[in-house]
Amino acid sequence: MSVASETMGFVPAYPTRHEQRLPLLQLIRTLRENAIGTYTKDTYERDIIVYRLLFKPMIMANHPELIRHVMLDNAANYERDPVGKRMLEPGLGQGLLTSEGAVWKRQRRMMAPIFQPRRLVGFAGIMTEYSAALAEKLVRLPADQHVDMAEQMMLLTLDIIARTMFGADASTDVSAVGAAMDRYQVTVRPNIPDLLGLPRWVPRPDAAEGQRALAEMDAIINTLIRRRRDRAAQGDAVGGEMGNDLLGLLLAARDEETGSALDDREVRDQMATFFLAGHETTATALAWTWYLLAHAPAVEAKLHAELDAVLGGRPATYADYEKLVYTRMVVEEAMRLYPPAHTTARQAVADDRFQHIDIPAGTMVIISPWIMHRHRLYWQNPDVFDPENFAPEKTAMRRRYTYLPFGAGPRICIGQGFAMIEAVIILATLAQKLRARLVPGARVAPVAKITLRPSPDLPMTILPR
């Protein structure tokens, strides 16, 4: 029996699971406010659910082989869903998350070398530096002062992504990019015009605020791009380079097939994508990790024992990553219960068939890590926090496509290695210095926007170890 289930069996917060599907207007309202609040109880028990929404054919794919079919075997027939693209493209442009076909393939070829392990070693040093500084700051807080741990994780990962993206150019301007992106995200939620496929000129709620936030972000990013290009041009005579941060690597990237480079707009779109995917998702995963540990003293004790044995009081580094097995298990279990990328969808381009089910062209296939990670068919005690779900022997036996925190198939998150190393280094460096406890009476709930955030915040008291 696992540590978690033997000592406590803590069941973390989740939204109400409805007995029946919500009426249409309530469904649309709930989709706007919290997408995971729309699911019925049977969604967590059935493998394939066929239905219609606003006359559009829909399939809820909770079957691992159907997920494989859509995301891998016949991935060419399934494009990113148009609703999600319409919501994300104003902010992310034609970055890796939103592009399709030949454009996406070219980008993926050009991005792949940037995330090779030899690059991650250098980035890991930045993660260690900022994590150690935050640990020292938090342990010095007065005993009666609490902090929003979700905000602290956002600020920490923002500092890290700013340094890894912009290197020496990271400054107060970069924090403004993060603030603008945060304001933009608040405006990104499905509206009736999006669900109906209406053109962009049809008014959407909050659209004006979203555009203002994007304009602020673009002004800063475009200035940094021009500044870097100018500096490299001026330094050509003395062997100047673009730099070894993400911005420099993007500017220097060449397509191995054509030799072409990214233009300024393409670089901007990738930077916006990295900003969202490179700090928001990791911060959210870590926030939920602190929430879960606060309710699981036995898990926390086992985590501390590993940190003491491996690190002996020093900050975690890249070299420690493979040794911190239980620390990774804790992070992986937090992402099972609270996957930052909670839902994805694909639309069938042409007619298709899976087993006995016809999938007409235009069908929307919903794939929800939130559902798959809590599904009764694939997990024992699926609502209980139990890092032993990711013990090496269990991981080896787990059915493929039941755990999808980074997606699957050709479009699996290119920054998966970066994100896992970052999460483990941050958790290890902080957890060996402190404990975090939820403020008594605080109520925390998962709210699914672009990512799965704790709401309204995560007020915690910090206890030095």
JSON list of N, CA and C in Angstrom, two decimals, residues 172-239:
[
{"chain": "A", "resi": 172, "resn": "THR", "atom": "N", "xyz": [13.37, 44.81, -16.32]},
{"chain": "A", "resi": 172, "resn": "THR", "atom": "CA", "xyz": [12.01, 45.11, -15.87]},
{"chain": "A", "resi": 172, "resn": "THR", "atom": "C", "xyz": [11.02, 45.08, -17.04]},
{"chain": "A", "resi": 173, "resn": "ASP", "atom": "N", "xyz": [11.50, 45.36, -18.25]},
{"chain": "A", "resi": 173, "resn": "ASP", "atom": "CA", "xyz": [10.61, 45.29, -19.41]},
{"chain": "A", "resi": 173, "resn": "ASP", "atom": "C", "xyz": [10.00, 43.91, -19.56]},
{"chain": "A", "resi": 174, "resn": "VAL", "atom": "N", "xyz": [10.78, 42.88, -19.25]},
{"chain": "A", "resi": 174, "resn": "VAL", "atom": "CA", "xyz": [10.31, 41.52, -19.45]},
{"chain": "A", "resi": 174, "resn": "VAL", "atom": "C", "xyz": [9.18, 41.19, -18.48]},
{"chain": "A", "resi": 175, "resn": "SER", "atom": "N", "xyz": [9.24, 41.71, -17.26]},
{"chain": "A", "resi": 175, "resn": "SER", "atom": "CA", "xyz": [8.13, 41.46, -16.33]},
{"chain": "A", "resi": 175, "resn": "SER", "atom": "C", "xyz": [6.84, 42.06, -16.87]},
{"chain": "A", "resi": 176, "resn": "ALA", "atom": "N", "xyz": [6.96, 43.15, -17.64]},
{"chain": "A", "resi": 176, "resn": "ALA", "atom": "CA", "xyz": [5.77, 43.75, -18.26]},
{"chain": "A", "resi": 176, "resn": "ALA", "atom": "C", "xyz": [5.19, 42.82, -19.32]},
{"chain": "A", "resi": 177, "resn": "VAL", "atom": "N", "xyz": [6.04, 42.04, -19.99]},
{"chain": "A", "resi": 177, "resn": "VAL", "atom": "CA", "xyz": [5.54, 41.05, -20.94]},
{"chain": "A", "resi": 177, "resn": "VAL", "atom": "C", "xyz": [4.69, 40.02, -20.21]},
{"chain": "A", "resi": 178, "resn": "GLY", "atom": "N", "xyz": [5.18, 39.54, -19.08]},
{"chain": "A", "resi": 178, "resn": "GLY", "atom": "CA", "xyz": [4.43, 38.58, -18.30]},
{"chain": "A", "resi": 178, "resn": "GLY", "atom": "C", "xyz": [3.11, 39.14, -17.82]},
{"chain": "A", "resi": 179, "resn": "ALA", "atom": "N", "xyz": [3.11, 40.40, -17.36]},
{"chain": "A", "resi": 179, "resn": "ALA", "atom": "CA", "xyz": [1.88, 41.02, -16.89]},
{"chain": "A", "resi": 179, "resn": "ALA", "atom": "C", "xyz": [0.88, 41.17, -18.03]},
{"chain": "A", "resi": 180, "resn": "ALA", "atom": "N", "xyz": [1.37, 41.57, -19.21]},
{"chain": "A", "resi": 180, "resn": "ALA", "atom": "CA", "xyz": [0.49, 41.72, -20.37]},
{"chain": "A", "resi": 180, "resn": "ALA", "atom": "C", "xyz": [-0.09, 40.38, -20.80]},
{"chain": "A", "resi": 181, "resn": "MET", "atom": "N", "xyz": [0.76, 39.34, -20.80]},
{"chain": "A", "resi": 181, "resn": "MET", "atom": "CA", "xyz": [0.27, 38.01, -21.16]},
{"chain": "A", "resi": 181, "resn": "MET", "atom": "C", "xyz": [-0.80, 37.54, -20.18]},
{"chain": "A", "resi": 182, "resn": "ASP", "atom": "N", "xyz": [-0.61, 37.84, -18.89]},
{"chain": "A", "resi": 182, "resn": "ASP", "atom": "CA", "xyz": [-1.58, 37.44, -17.88]},
{"chain": "A", "resi": 182, "resn": "ASP", "atom": "C", "xyz": [-2.91, 38.15, -18.12]},
{"chain": "A", "resi": 183, "resn": "ARG", "atom": "N", "xyz": [-2.86, 39.45, -18.43]},
{"chain": "A", "resi": 183, "resn": "ARG", "atom": "CA", "xyz": [-4.08, 40.19, -18.72]},
{"chain": "A", "resi": 183, "resn": "ARG", "atom": "C", "xyz": [-4.77, 39.65, -19.96]},
{"chain": "A", "resi": 184, "resn": "TYR", "atom": "N", "xyz": [-3.97, 39.28, -20.97]},
{"chain": "A", "resi": 184, "resn": "TYR", "atom": "CA", "xyz": [-4.53, 38.74, -22.19]},
{"chain": "A", "resi": 184, "resn": "TYR", "atom": "C", "xyz": [-5.26, 37.41, -21.92]},
{"chain": "A", "resi": 185, "resn": "GLN", "atom": "N", "xyz": [-4.66, 36.57, -21.08]},
{"chain": "A", "resi": 185, "resn": "GLN", "atom": "CA", "xyz": [-5.24, 35.26, -20.83]},
{"chain": "A", "resi": 185, "resn": "GLN", "atom": "C", "xyz": [-6.63, 35.36, -20.21]},
{"chain": "A", "resi": 186, "resn": "VAL", "atom": "N", "xyz": [-6.83, 36.37, -19.37]},
{"chain": "A", "resi": 186, "resn": "VAL", "atom": "CA", "xyz": [-8.13, 36.54, -18.74]},
{"chain": "A", "resi": 186, "resn": "VAL", "atom": "C", "xyz": [-9.23, 36.72, -19.78]},
{"chain": "A", "resi": 187, "resn": "THR", "atom": "N", "xyz": [-8.87, 37.29, -20.93]},
{"chain": "A", "resi": 187, "resn": "THR", "atom": "CA", "xyz": [-9.85, 37.56, -21.98]},
{"chain": "A", "resi": 187, "resn": "THR", "atom": "C", "xyz": [-10.06, 36.38, -22.91]},
{"chain": "A", "resi": 188, "resn": "VAL", "atom": "N", "xyz": [-9.24, 35.33, -22.78]},
{"chain": "A", "resi": 188, "resn": "VAL", "atom": "CA", "xyz": [-9.30, 34.20, -23.71]},
{"chain": "A", "resi": 188, "resn": "VAL", "atom": "C", "xyz": [-10.21, 33.12, -23.14]},
{"chain": "A", "resi": 189, "resn": "ARG", "atom": "N", "xyz": [-11.44, 33.13, -23.59]},
{"chain": "A", "resi": 189, "resn": "ARG", "atom": "CA", "xyz": [-12.40, 32.11, -23.20]},
{"chain": "A", "resi": 189, "resn": "ARG", "atom": "C", "xyz": [-13.44, 32.00, -24.30]},
{"chain": "A", "resi": 190, "resn": "PRO", "atom": "N", "xyz": [-14.06, 30.83, -24.43]},
{"chain": "A", "resi": 190, "resn": "PRO", "atom": "CA", "xyz": [-14.97, 30.63, -25.57]},
{"chain": "A", "resi": 190, "resn": "PRO", "atom": "C", "xyz": [-16.22, 31.49, -25.46]},
{"chain": "A", "resi": 191, "resn": "ASN", "atom": "N", "xyz": [-16.54, 32.18, -26.55]},
{"chain": "A", "resi": 191, "resn": "ASN", "atom": "CA", "xyz": [-17.76, 32.97, -26.65]},
{"chain": "A", "resi": 191, "resn": "ASN", "atom": "C", "xyz": [-18.65, 32.35, -27.71]},
{"chain": "A", "resi": 192, "resn": "ILE", "atom": "N", "xyz": [-19.90, 32.74, -27.72]},
{"chain": "A", "resi": 192, "resn": "ILE", "atom": "CA", "xyz": [-20.83, 32.18, -28.71]},
{"chain": "A", "resi": 192, "resn": "ILE", "atom": "C", "xyz": [-20.34, 32.44, -30.13]},
{"chain": "A", "resi": 193, "resn": "PRO", "atom": "N", "xyz": [-19.81, 33.65, -30.47]},
{"chain": "A", "resi": 193, "resn": "PRO", "atom": "CA", "xyz": [-19.28, 33.83, -31.83]},
{"chain": "A", "resi": 193, "resn": "PRO", "atom": "C", "xyz": [-18.17, 32.84, -32.18]},
{"chain": "A", "resi": 194, "resn": "ASP", "atom": "N", "xyz": [-17.33, 32.48, -31.19]},
{"chain": "A", "resi": 194, "resn": "ASP", "atom": "CA", "xyz": [-16.28, 31.48, -31.45]},
{"chain": "A", "resi": 194, "resn": "ASP", "atom": "C", "xyz": [-16.89, 30.11, -31.69]},
{"chain": "A", "resi": 195, "resn": "LEU", "atom": "N", "xyz": [-17.84, 29.72, -30.85]},
{"chain": "A", "resi": 195, "resn": "LEU", "atom": "CA", "xyz": [-18.45, 28.40, -30.99]},
{"chain": "A", "resi": 195, "resn": "LEU", "atom": "C", "xyz": [-19.21, 28.28, -32.30]},
{"chain": "A", "resi": 196, "resn": "LEU", "atom": "N", "xyz": [-19.75, 29.40, -32.80]},
{"chain": "A", "resi": 196, "resn": "LEU", "atom": "CA", "xyz": [-20.48, 29.37, -34.06]},
{"chain": "A", "resi": 196, "resn": "LEU", "atom": "C", "xyz": [-19.59, 29.57, -35.27]},
{"chain": "A", "resi": 197, "resn": "GLY", "atom": "N", "xyz": [-18.28, 29.84, -35.05]},
{"chain": "A", "resi": 197, "resn": "GLY", "atom": "CA", "xyz": [-17.35, 30.02, -36.15]},
{"chain": "A", "resi": 197, "resn": "GLY", "atom": "C", "xyz": [-17.51, 31.35, -36.86]},
{"chain": "A", "resi": 198, "resn": "LEU", "atom": "N", "xyz": [-18.03, 32.35, -36.17]},
{"chain": "A", "resi": 198, "resn": "LEU", "atom": "CA", "xyz": [-18.23, 33.66, -36.79]},
{"chain": "A", "resi": 198, "resn": "LEU", "atom": "C", "xyz": [-16.90, 34.39, -36.97]},
{"chain": "A", "resi": 199, "resn": "PRO", "atom": "N", "xyz": [-16.77, 35.27, -37.97]},
{"chain": "A", "resi": 199, "resn": "PRO", "atom": "CA", "xyz": [-15.50, 35.96, -38.23]},
{"chain": "A", "resi": 199, "resn": "PRO", "atom": "C", "xyz": [-15.08, 36.86, -37.07]},
{"chain": "A", "resi": 200, "resn": "ARG", "atom": "N", "xyz": [-13.79, 37.26, -37.12]},
{"chain": "A", "resi": 200, "resn": "ARG", "atom": "CA", "xyz": [-13.21, 38.01, -36.00]},
{"chain": "A", "resi": 200, "resn": "ARG", "atom": "C", "xyz": [-13.86, 39.38, -35.82]},
{"chain": "A", "resi": 201, "resn": "TRP", "atom": "N", "xyz": [-14.43, 39.96, -36.89]},
{"chain": "A", "resi": 201, "resn": "TRP", "atom": "CA", "xyz": [-15.00, 41.30, -36.74]},
{"chain": "A", "resi": 201, "resn": "TRP", "atom": "C", "xyz": [-16.27, 41.31, -35.91]},
{"chain": "A", "resi": 202, "resn": "VAL", "atom": "N", "xyz": [-16.87, 40.13, -35.69]},
{"chain": "A", "resi": 202, "resn": "VAL", "atom": "CA", "xyz": [-18.04, 40.06, -34.80]},
{"chain": "A", "resi": 202, "resn": "VAL", "atom": "C", "xyz": [-17.56, 40.32, -33.37]},
{"chain": "A", "resi": 203, "resn": "PRO", "atom": "N", "xyz": [-18.17, 41.27, -32.65]},
{"chain": "A", "resi": 203, "resn": "PRO", "atom": "CA", "xyz": [-17.67, 41.65, -31.32]},
{"chain": "A", "resi": 203, "resn": "PRO", "atom": "C", "xyz": [-17.65, 40.48, -30.34]},
{"chain": "A", "resi": 204, "resn": "ARG", "atom": "N", "xyz": [-16.59, 40.42, -29.55]},
{"chain": "A", "resi": 204, "resn": "ARG", "atom": "CA", "xyz": [-16.44, 39.46, -28.47]},
{"chain": "A", "resi": 204, "resn": "ARG", "atom": "C", "xyz": [-16.27, 40.22, -27.16]},
{"chain": "A", "resi": 205, "resn": "PRO", "atom": "N", "xyz": [-16.82, 39.69, -26.06]},
{"chain": "A", "resi": 205, "resn": "PRO", "atom": "CA", "xyz": [-16.57, 40.32, -24.77]},
{"chain": "A", "resi": 205, "resn": "PRO", "atom": "C", "xyz": [-15.07, 40.35, -24.46]},
{"chain": "A", "resi": 206, "resn": "ASP", "atom": "N", "xyz": [-14.60, 41.44, -23.89]},
{"chain": "A", "resi": 206, "resn": "ASP", "atom": "CA", "xyz": [-13.21, 41.60, -23.44]},
{"chain": "A", "resi": 206, "resn": "ASP", "atom": "C", "xyz": [-12.21, 41.69, -24.58]},
{"chain": "A", "resi": 207, "resn": "ALA", "atom": "N", "xyz": [-12.66, 41.72, -25.83]},
{"chain": "A", "resi": 207, "resn": "ALA", "atom": "CA", "xyz": [-11.72, 41.73, -26.95]},
{"chain": "A", "resi": 207, "resn": "ALA", "atom": "C", "xyz": [-10.82, 42.96, -26.93]},
{"chain": "A", "resi": 208, "resn": "ALA", "atom": "N", "xyz": [-11.38, 44.11, -26.59]},
{"chain": "A", "resi": 208, "resn": "ALA", "atom": "CA", "xyz": [-10.59, 45.35, -26.60]},
{"chain": "A", "resi": 208, "resn": "ALA", "atom": "C", "xyz": [-9.48, 45.28, -25.56]},
{"chain": "A", "resi": 209, "resn": "GLU", "atom": "N", "xyz": [-9.78, 44.77, -24.37]},
{"chain": "A", "resi": 209, "resn": "GLU", "atom": "CA", "xyz": [-8.75, 44.65, -23.34]},
{"chain": "A", "resi": 209, "resn": "GLU", "atom": "C", "xyz": [-7.67, 43.68, -23.76]},
{"chain": "A", "resi": 210, "resn": "GLY", "atom": "N", "xyz": [-8.07, 42.59, -24.40]},
{"chain": "A", "resi": 210, "resn": "GLY", "atom": "CA", "xyz": [-7.08, 41.63, -24.90]},
{"chain": "A", "resi": 210, "resn": "GLY", "atom": "C", "xyz": [-6.16, 42.25, -25.92]},
{"chain": "A", "resi": 211, "resn": "GLN", "atom": "N", "xyz": [-6.70, 43.06, -26.82]},
{"chain": "A", "resi": 211, "resn": "GLN", "atom": "CA", "xyz": [-5.87, 43.71, -27.84]},
{"chain": "A", "resi": 211, "resn": "GLN", "atom": "C", "xyz": [-4.90, 44.70, -27.23]},
{"chain": "A", "resi": 212, "resn": "ARG", "atom": "N", "xyz": [-5.34, 45.44, -26.21]},
{"chain": "A", "resi": 212, "resn": "ARG", "atom": "CA", "xyz": [-4.43, 46.38, -25.53]},
{"chain": "A", "resi": 212, "resn": "ARG", "atom": "C", "xyz": [-3.28, 45.64, -24.88]},
{"chain": "A", "resi": 213, "resn": "ALA", "atom": "N", "xyz": [-3.58, 44.52, -24.24]},
{"chain": "A", "resi": 213, "resn": "ALA", "atom": "CA", "xyz": [-2.52, 43.74, -23.59]},
{"chain": "A", "resi": 213, "resn": "ALA", "atom": "C", "xyz": [-1.53, 43.21, -24.62]},
{"chain": "A", "resi": 214, "resn": "LEU", "atom": "N", "xyz": [-2.05, 42.72, -25.76]},
{"chain": "A", "resi": 214, "resn": "LEU", "atom": "CA", "xyz": [-1.16, 42.21, -26.81]},
{"chain": "A", "resi": 214, "resn": "LEU", "atom": "C", "xyz": [-0.29, 43.31, -27.39]},
{"chain": "A", "resi": 215, "resn": "ALA", "atom": "N", "xyz": [-0.85, 44.49, -27.56]},
{"chain": "A", "resi": 215, "resn": "ALA", "atom": "CA", "xyz": [-0.06, 45.59, -28.11]},
{"chain": "A", "resi": 215, "resn": "ALA", "atom": "C", "xyz": [1.11, 45.93, -27.19]},
{"chain": "A", "resi": 216, "resn": "GLU", "atom": "N", "xyz": [0.89, 45.92, -25.89]},
{"chain": "A", "resi": 216, "resn": "GLU", "atom": "CA", "xyz": [1.97, 46.19, -24.93]},
{"chain": "A", "resi": 216, "resn": "GLU", "atom": "C", "xyz": [3.04, 45.10, -25.01]},
{"chain": "A", "resi": 217, "resn": "MET", "atom": "N", "xyz": [2.61, 43.86, -25.07]},
{"chain": "A", "resi": 217, "resn": "MET", "atom": "CA", "xyz": [3.55, 42.75, -25.15]},
{"chain": "A", "resi": 217, "resn": "MET", "atom": "C", "xyz": [4.36, 42.81, -26.44]},
{"chain": "A", "resi": 218, "resn": "ASP", "atom": "N", "xyz": [3.68, 43.03, -27.55]},
{"chain": "A", "resi": 218, "resn": "ASP", "atom": "CA", "xyz": [4.37, 43.06, -28.84]},
{"chain": "A", "resi": 218, "resn": "ASP", "atom": "C", "xyz": [5.40, 44.18, -28.91]},
{"chain": "A", "resi": 219, "resn": "ALA", "atom": "N", "xyz": [5.08, 45.34, -28.34]},
{"chain": "A", "resi": 219, "resn": "ALA", "atom": "CA", "xyz": [6.02, 46.46, -28.38]},
{"chain": "A", "resi": 219, "resn": "ALA", "atom": "C", "xyz": [7.33, 46.09, -27.71]},
{"chain": "A", "resi": 220, "resn": "ILE", "atom": "N", "xyz": [7.25, 45.38, -26.58]},
{"chain": "A", "resi": 220, "resn": "ILE", "atom": "CA", "xyz": [8.46, 45.01, -25.85]},
{"chain": "A", "resi": 220, "resn": "ILE", "atom": "C", "xyz": [9.22, 43.92, -26.60]},
{"chain": "A", "resi": 221, "resn": "ILE", "atom": "N", "xyz": [8.52, 42.85, -27.01]},
{"chain": "A", "resi": 221, "resn": "ILE", "atom": "CA", "xyz": [9.19, 41.74, -27.69]},
{"chain": "A", "resi": 221, "resn": "ILE", "atom": "C", "xyz": [9.82, 42.21, -29.00]},
{"chain": "A", "resi": 222, "resn": "ASN", "atom": "N", "xyz": [9.10, 43.01, -29.77]},
{"chain": "A", "resi": 222, "resn": "ASN", "atom": "CA", "xyz": [9.65, 43.47, -31.05]},
{"chain": "A", "resi": 222, "resn": "ASN", "atom": "C", "xyz": [10.86, 44.36, -30.85]},
{"chain": "A", "resi": 223, "resn": "THR", "atom": "N", "xyz": [10.86, 45.16, -29.78]},
{"chain": "A", "resi": 223, "resn": "THR", "atom": "CA", "xyz": [12.03, 45.99, -29.48]},
{"chain": "A", "resi": 223, "resn": "THR", "atom": "C", "xyz": [13.24, 45.12, -29.16]},
{"chain": "A", "resi": 224, "resn": "LEU", "atom": "N", "xyz": [13.02, 44.06, -28.38]},
{"chain": "A", "resi": 224, "resn": "LEU", "atom": "CA", "xyz": [14.12, 43.16, -28.03]},
{"chain": "A", "resi": 224, "resn": "LEU", "atom": "C", "xyz": [14.66, 42.44, -29.26]},
{"chain": "A", "resi": 225, "resn": "ILE", "atom": "N", "xyz": [13.78, 42.06, -30.17]},
{"chain": "A", "resi": 225, "resn": "ILE", "atom": "CA", "xyz": [14.22, 41.39, -31.40]},
{"chain": "A", "resi": 225, "resn": "ILE", "atom": "C", "xyz": [15.08, 42.34, -32.23]},
{"chain": "A", "resi": 226, "resn": "ARG", "atom": "N", "xyz": [14.60, 43.57, -32.43]},
{"chain": "A", "resi": 226, "resn": "ARG", "atom": "CA", "xyz": [15.37, 44.54, -33.22]},
{"chain": "A", "resi": 226, "resn": "ARG", "atom": "C", "xyz": [16.71, 44.85, -32.57]},
{"chain": "A", "resi": 227, "resn": "ARG", "atom": "N", "xyz": [16.68, 45.00, -31.24]},
{"chain": "A", "resi": 227, "resn": "ARG", "atom": "CA", "xyz": [17.91, 45.30, -30.52]},
{"chain": "A", "resi": 227, "resn": "ARG", "atom": "C", "xyz": [18.93, 44.18, -30.70]},
{"chain": "A", "resi": 228, "resn": "ARG", "atom": "N", "xyz": [18.47, 42.94, -30.64]},
{"chain": "A", "resi": 228, "resn": "ARG", "atom": "CA", "xyz": [19.39, 41.81, -30.78]},
{"chain": "A", "resi": 228, "resn": "ARG", "atom": "C", "xyz": [19.93, 41.73, -32.21]},
{"chain": "A", "resi": 229, "resn": "ARG", "atom": "N", "xyz": [19.08, 41.95, -33.20]},
{"chain": "A", "resi": 229, "resn": "ARG", "atom": "CA", "xyz": [19.55, 41.91, -34.59]},
{"chain": "A", "resi": 229, "resn": "ARG", "atom": "C", "xyz": [20.56, 43.03, -34.84]},
{"chain": "A", "resi": 230, "resn": "ASP", "atom": "N", "xyz": [20.28, 44.21, -34.32]},
{"chain": "A", "resi": 230, "resn": "ASP", "atom": "CA", "xyz": [21.21, 45.33, -34.51]},
{"chain": "A", "resi": 230, "resn": "ASP", "atom": "C", "xyz": [22.56, 45.05, -33.85]},
{"chain": "A", "resi": 231, "resn": "ARG", "atom": "N", "xyz": [22.52, 44.51, -32.64]},
{"chain": "A", "resi": 231, "resn": "ARG", "atom": "CA", "xyz": [23.76, 44.22, -31.94]},
{"chain": "A", "resi": 231, "resn": "ARG", "atom": "C", "xyz": [24.58, 43.17, -32.69]},
{"chain": "A", "resi": 232, "resn": "ALA", "atom": "N", "xyz": [23.89, 42.13, -33.20]},
{"chain": "A", "resi": 232, "resn": "ALA", "atom": "CA", "xyz": [24.61, 41.10, -33.94]},
{"chain": "A", "resi": 232, "resn": "ALA", "atom": "C", "xyz": [25.22, 41.67, -35.22]},
{"chain": "A", "resi": 233, "resn": "ALA", "atom": "N", "xyz": [24.46, 42.55, -35.90]},
{"chain": "A", "resi": 233, "resn": "ALA", "atom": "CA", "xyz": [24.98, 43.14, -37.14]},
{"chain": "A", "resi": 233, "resn": "ALA", "atom": "C", "xyz": [26.21, 44.01, -36.86]},
{"chain": "A", "resi": 234, "resn": "GLN", "atom": "N", "xyz": [26.17, 44.75, -35.79]},
{"chain": "A", "resi": 234, "resn": "GLN", "atom": "CA", "xyz": [27.30, 45.61, -35.45]},
{"chain": "A", "resi": 234, "resn": "GLN", "atom": "C", "xyz": [28.52, 44.81, -35.02]},
{"chain": "A", "resi": 235, "resn": "GLY", "atom": "N", "xyz": [28.27, 43.62, -34.51]},
{"chain": "A", "resi": 235, "resn": "GLY", "atom": "CA", "xyz": [29.38, 42.80, -34.03]},
{"chain": "A", "resi": 235, "resn": "GLY", "atom": "C", "xyz": [29.91, 41.82, -35.05]},
{"chain": "A", "resi": 236, "resn": "ASP", "atom": "N", "xyz": [29.34, 41.81, -36.27]},
{"chain": "A", "resi": 236, "resn": "ASP", "atom": "CA", "xyz": [29.76, 40.85, -37.28]},
{"chain": "A", "resi": 236, "resn": "ASP", "atom": "C", "xyz": [31.26, 40.92, -37.56]},
{"chain": "A", "resi": 237, "resn": "ALA", "atom": "N", "xyz": [31.78, 42.14, -37.60]},
{"chain": "A", "resi": 237, "resn": "ALA", "atom": "CA", "xyz": [33.19, 42.30, -37.96]},
{"chain": "A", "resi": 237, "resn": "ALA", "atom": "C", "xyz": [34.12, 41.71, -36.93]},
{"chain": "A", "resi": 238, "resn": "VAL", "atom": "N", "xyz": [33.62, 41.58, -35.69]},
{"chain": "A", "resi": 238, "resn": "VAL", "atom": "CA", "xyz": [34.47, 41.02, -34.64]},
{"chain": "A", "resi": 238, "resn": "VAL", "atom": "C", "xyz": [33.91, 39.68, -34.16]},
{"chain": "A", "resi": 239, "resn": "GLY", "atom": "N", "xyz": [33.16, 39.06, -35.04]},
{"chain": "A", "resi": 239, "resn": "GLY", "atom": "CA", "xyz": [32.65, 37.72, -34.72]},
{"chain": "A", "resi": 239, "resn": "GLY", "atom": "C", "xyz": [31.46, 37.71, -33.80]}
]
